PDB file of C-alpha atoms in Angstrom:
ATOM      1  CA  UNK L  99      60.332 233.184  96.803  1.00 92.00           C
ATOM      2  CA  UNK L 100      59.271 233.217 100.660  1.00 95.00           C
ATOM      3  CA  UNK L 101      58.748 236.567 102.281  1.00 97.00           C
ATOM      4  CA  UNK L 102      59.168 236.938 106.400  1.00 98.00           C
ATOM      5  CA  UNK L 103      57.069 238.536 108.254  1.00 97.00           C
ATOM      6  CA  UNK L 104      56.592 239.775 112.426  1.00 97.00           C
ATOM      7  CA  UNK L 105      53.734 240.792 114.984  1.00 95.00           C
ATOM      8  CA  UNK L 106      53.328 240.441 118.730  1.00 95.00           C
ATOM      9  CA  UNK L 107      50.269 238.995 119.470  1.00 90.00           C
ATOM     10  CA  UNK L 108      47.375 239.897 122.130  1.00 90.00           C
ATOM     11  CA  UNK L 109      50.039 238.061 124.978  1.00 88.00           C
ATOM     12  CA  UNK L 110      52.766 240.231 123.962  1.00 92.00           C
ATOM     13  CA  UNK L 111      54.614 236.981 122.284  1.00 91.00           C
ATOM     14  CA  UNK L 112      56.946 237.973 119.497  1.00 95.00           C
ATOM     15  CA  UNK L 113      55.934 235.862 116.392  1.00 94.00           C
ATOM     16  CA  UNK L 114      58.222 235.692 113.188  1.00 97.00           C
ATOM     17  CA  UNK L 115      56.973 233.911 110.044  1.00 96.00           C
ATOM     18  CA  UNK L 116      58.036 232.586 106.597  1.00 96.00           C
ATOM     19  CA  UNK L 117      55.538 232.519 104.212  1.00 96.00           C
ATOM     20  CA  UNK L 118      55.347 230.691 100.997  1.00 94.00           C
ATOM     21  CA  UNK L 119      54.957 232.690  97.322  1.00 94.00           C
ATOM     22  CA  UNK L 120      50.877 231.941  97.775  1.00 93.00           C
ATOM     23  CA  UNK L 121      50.947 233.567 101.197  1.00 94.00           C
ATOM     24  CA  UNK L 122      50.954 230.396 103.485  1.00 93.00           C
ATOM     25  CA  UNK L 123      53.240 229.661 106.934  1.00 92.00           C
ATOM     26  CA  UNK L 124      55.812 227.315 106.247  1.00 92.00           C
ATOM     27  CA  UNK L 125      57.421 227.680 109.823  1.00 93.00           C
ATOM     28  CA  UNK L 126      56.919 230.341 112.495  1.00 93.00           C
ATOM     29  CA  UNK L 127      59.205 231.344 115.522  1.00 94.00           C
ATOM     30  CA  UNK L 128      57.360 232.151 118.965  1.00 92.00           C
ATOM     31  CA  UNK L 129      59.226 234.224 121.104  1.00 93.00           C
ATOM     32  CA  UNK L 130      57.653 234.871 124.510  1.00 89.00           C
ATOM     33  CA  UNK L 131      60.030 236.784 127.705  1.00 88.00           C
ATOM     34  CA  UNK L 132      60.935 233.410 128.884  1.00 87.00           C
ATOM     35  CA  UNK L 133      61.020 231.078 125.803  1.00 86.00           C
ATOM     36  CA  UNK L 134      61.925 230.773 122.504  1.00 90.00           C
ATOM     37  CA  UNK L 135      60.205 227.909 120.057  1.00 88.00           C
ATOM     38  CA  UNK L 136      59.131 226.914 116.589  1.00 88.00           C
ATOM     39  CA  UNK L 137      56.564 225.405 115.113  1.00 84.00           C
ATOM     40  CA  UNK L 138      58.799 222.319 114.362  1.00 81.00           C
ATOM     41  CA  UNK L 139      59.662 221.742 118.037  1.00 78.00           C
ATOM     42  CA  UNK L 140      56.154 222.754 119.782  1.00 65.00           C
ATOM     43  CA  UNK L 141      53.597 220.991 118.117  1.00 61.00           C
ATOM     44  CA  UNK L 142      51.380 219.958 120.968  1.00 59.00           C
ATOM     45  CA  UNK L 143      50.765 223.481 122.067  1.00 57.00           C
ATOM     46  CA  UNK L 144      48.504 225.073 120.356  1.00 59.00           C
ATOM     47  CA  UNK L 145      49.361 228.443 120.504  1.00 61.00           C
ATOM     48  CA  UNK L 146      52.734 227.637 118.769  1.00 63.00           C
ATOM     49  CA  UNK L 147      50.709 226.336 116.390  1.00 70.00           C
ATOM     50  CA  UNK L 148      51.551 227.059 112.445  1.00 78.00           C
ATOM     51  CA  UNK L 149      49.109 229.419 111.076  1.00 80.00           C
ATOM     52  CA  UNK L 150      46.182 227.934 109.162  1.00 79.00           C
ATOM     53  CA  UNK L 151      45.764 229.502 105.418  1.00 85.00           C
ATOM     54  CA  UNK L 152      46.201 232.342 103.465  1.00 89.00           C
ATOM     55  CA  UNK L 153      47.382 235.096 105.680  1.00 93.00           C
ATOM     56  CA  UNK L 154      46.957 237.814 102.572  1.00 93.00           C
ATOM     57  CA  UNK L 155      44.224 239.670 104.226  1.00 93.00           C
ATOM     58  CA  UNK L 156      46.829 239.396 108.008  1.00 93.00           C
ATOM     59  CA  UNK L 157      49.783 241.213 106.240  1.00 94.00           C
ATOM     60  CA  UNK L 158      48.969 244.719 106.964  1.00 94.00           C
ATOM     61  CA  UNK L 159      48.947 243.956 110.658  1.00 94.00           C
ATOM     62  CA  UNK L 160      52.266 242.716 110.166  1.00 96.00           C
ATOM     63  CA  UNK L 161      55.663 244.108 109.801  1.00 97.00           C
ATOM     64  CA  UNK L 162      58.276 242.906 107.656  1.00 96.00           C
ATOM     65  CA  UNK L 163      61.175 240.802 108.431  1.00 97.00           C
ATOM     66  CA  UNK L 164      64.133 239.447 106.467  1.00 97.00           C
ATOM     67  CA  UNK L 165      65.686 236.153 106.057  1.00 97.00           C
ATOM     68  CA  UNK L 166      68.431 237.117 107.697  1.00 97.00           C
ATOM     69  CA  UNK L 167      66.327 237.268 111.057  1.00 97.00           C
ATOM     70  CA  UNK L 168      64.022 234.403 111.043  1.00 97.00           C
ATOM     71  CA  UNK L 169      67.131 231.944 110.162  1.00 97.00           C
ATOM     72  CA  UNK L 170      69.420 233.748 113.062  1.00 97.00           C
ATOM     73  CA  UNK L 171      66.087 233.152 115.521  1.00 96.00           C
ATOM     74  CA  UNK L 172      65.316 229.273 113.775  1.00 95.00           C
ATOM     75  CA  UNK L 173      69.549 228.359 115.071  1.00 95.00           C
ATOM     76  CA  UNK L 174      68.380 230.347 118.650  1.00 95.00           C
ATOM     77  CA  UNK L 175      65.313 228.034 118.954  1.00 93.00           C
ATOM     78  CA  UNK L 176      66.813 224.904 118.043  1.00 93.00           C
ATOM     79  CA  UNK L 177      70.127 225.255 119.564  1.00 93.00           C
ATOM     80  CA  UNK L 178      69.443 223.448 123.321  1.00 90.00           C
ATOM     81  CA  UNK L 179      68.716 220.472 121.089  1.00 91.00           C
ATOM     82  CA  UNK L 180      71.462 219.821 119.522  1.00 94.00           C
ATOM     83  CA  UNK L 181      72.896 217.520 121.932  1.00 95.00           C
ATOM     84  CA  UNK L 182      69.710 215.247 121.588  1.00 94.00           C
ATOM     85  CA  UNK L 183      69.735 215.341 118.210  1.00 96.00           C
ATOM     86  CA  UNK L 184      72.915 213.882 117.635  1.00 97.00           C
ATOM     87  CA  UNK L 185      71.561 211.232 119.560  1.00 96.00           C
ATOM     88  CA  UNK L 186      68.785 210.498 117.820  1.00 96.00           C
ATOM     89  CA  UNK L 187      70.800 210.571 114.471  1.00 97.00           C
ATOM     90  CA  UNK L 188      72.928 207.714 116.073  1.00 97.00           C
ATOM     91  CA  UNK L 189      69.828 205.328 117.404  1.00 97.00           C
ATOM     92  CA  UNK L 190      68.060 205.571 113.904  1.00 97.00           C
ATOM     93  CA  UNK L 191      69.527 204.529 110.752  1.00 97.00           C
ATOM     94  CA  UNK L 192      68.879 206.026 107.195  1.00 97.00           C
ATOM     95  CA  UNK L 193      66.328 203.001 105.906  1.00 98.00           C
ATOM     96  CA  UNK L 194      65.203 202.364 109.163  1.00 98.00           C
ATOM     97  CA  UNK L 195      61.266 201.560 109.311  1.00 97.00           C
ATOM     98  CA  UNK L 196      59.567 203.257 112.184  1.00 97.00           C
ATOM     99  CA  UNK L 197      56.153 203.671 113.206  1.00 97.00           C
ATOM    100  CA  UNK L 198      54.102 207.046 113.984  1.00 96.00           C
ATOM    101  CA  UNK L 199      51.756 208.843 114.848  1.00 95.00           C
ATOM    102  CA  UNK L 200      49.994 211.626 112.825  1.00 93.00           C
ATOM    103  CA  UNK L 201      50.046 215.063 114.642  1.00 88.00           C
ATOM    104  CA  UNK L 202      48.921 217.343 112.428  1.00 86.00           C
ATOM    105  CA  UNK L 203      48.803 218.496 108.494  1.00 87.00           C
ATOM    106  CA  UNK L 204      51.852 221.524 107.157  1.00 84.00           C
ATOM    107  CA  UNK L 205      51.875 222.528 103.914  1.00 83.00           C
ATOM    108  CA  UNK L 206      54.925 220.997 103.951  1.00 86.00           C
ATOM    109  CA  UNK L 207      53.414 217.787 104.664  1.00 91.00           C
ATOM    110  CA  UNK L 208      52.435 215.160 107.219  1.00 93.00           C
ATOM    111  CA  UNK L 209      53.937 216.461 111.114  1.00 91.00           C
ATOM    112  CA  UNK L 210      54.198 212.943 113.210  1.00 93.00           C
ATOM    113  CA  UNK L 211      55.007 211.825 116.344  1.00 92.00           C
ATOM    114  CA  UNK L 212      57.141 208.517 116.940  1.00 94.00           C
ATOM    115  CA  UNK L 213      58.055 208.467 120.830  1.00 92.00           C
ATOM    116  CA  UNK L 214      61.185 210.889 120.762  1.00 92.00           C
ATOM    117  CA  UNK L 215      61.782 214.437 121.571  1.00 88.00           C
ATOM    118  CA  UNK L 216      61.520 215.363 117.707  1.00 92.00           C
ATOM    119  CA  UNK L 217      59.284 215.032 115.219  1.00 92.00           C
ATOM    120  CA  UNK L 218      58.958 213.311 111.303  1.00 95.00           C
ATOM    121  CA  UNK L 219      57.279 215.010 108.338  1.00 95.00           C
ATOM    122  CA  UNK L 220      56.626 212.700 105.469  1.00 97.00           C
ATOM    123  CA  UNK L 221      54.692 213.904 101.921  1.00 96.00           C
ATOM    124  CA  UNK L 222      51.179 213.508 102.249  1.00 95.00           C
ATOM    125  CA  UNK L 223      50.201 212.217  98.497  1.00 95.00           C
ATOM    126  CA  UNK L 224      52.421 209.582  99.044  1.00 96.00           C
ATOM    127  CA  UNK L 225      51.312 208.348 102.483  1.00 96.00           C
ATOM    128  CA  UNK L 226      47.708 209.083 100.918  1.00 95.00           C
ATOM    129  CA  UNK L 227      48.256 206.920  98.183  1.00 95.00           C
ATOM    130  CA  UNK L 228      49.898 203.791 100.278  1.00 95.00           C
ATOM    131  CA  UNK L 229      47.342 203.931 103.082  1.00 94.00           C
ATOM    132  CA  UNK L 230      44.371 205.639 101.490  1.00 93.00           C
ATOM    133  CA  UNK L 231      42.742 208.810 102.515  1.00 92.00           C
ATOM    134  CA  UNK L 232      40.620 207.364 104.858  1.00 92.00           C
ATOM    135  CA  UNK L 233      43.583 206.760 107.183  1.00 92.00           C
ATOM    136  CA  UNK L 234      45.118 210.617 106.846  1.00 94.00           C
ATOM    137  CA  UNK L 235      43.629 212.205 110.374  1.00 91.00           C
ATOM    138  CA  UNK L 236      45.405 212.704 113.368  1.00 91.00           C
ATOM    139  CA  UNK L 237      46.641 209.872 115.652  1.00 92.00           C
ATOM    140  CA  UNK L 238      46.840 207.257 112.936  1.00 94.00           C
ATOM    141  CA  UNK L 239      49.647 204.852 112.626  1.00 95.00           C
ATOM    142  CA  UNK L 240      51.545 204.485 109.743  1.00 96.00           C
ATOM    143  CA  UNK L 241      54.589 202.812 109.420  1.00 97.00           C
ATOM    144  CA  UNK L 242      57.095 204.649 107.380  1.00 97.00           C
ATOM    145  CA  UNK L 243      60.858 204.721 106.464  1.00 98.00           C
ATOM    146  CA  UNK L 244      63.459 206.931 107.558  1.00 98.00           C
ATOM    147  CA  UNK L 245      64.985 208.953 104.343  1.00 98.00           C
ATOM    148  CA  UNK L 246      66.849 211.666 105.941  1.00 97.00           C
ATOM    149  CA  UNK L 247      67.509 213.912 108.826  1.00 98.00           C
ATOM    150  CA  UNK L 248      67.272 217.920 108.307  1.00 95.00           C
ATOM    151  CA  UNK L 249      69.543 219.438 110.549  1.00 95.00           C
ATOM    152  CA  UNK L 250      68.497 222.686 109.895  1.00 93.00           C
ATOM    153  CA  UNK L 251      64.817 221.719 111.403  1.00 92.00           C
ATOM    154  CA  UNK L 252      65.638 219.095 113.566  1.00 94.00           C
ATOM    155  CA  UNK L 253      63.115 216.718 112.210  1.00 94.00           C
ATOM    156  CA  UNK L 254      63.338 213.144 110.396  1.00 96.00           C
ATOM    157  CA  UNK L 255      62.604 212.757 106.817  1.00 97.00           C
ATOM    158  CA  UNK L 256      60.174 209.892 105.929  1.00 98.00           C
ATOM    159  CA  UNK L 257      59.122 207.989 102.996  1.00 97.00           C
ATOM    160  CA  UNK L 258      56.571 205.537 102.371  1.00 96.00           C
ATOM    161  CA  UNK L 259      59.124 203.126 100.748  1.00 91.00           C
TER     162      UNK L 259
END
């Protein structure tokens, strides 16, 4: 079951997290007086960064949140993009073999980059297993196959094949 969490940090920015049962960011909302993001949108900038391990010993700096919240804020943050997602769902196809880039590591899996405004994620053991895990670092290449496209996080699906 995932719990939800919020804080400002030291620059005032609102940050609202969902956390896994072992205590681990799955996605985080950044809400600053001029922006709104996520950490499936903002990858590059660090500071909207997902929060690396185990944030037991962080919760009682926090204050709970509910679901209810961090979904409302997750529709906010994506919202401008809707229009370019469509978009993107109509130039790819379901099947489709792309290349990429590898960003970054989320629990979730492998965040990478392939040229467009939105990002792929793509299961690590698997893309560990077809390319070895001397190849799992960021900025590698892999070439990888479109499975689906979550709506909810604006980001493509991959699979190795």
């Amino acid at each position: 079951m995932k719990s939800y969490f919020k804080y400002k940090d030291e620059n005032n920015t609102e940050c609202f997290l969902e956390l896994d049962e072992e205590l681990y960011c799955e996605r985080a909302i950044y809400k600053t007086k001029n922006n709104l993001t996520n950490t499936y949108l903002t990858i590059e900038h660090e500071s909207f960064f997902l929060p690396e391990g185990n944030l037991k010993d962080s919760l009682e700096f926090m204050n709970y949140s509910s679901k209810e919240e961090f979904d409302i804020l997750w529709k906010k943050s994506m919202i401008r993009f809707e229009s370019n997602w469509n978009k993107l769902k109509m130039k790819y196809k379901i099947g489709e073999k792309i290349k990429t880039h590898i960003l970054c590591f989320y629990p979730q899996g492998i965040i990478s980059n392939f040229g467009e405004k939105f990002n792929a994620i793509s299961n690590f053991k698997a893309c560990e297993e077809k390319f070895g895990k001397e190849k799992m670092y960021p900025n590698n290449e892999m070439e990888l196959i479109i499975s689906d496209f979550d709506d909810i996080n604006k980001i493509v699906q991959l699979k190795t094949n």
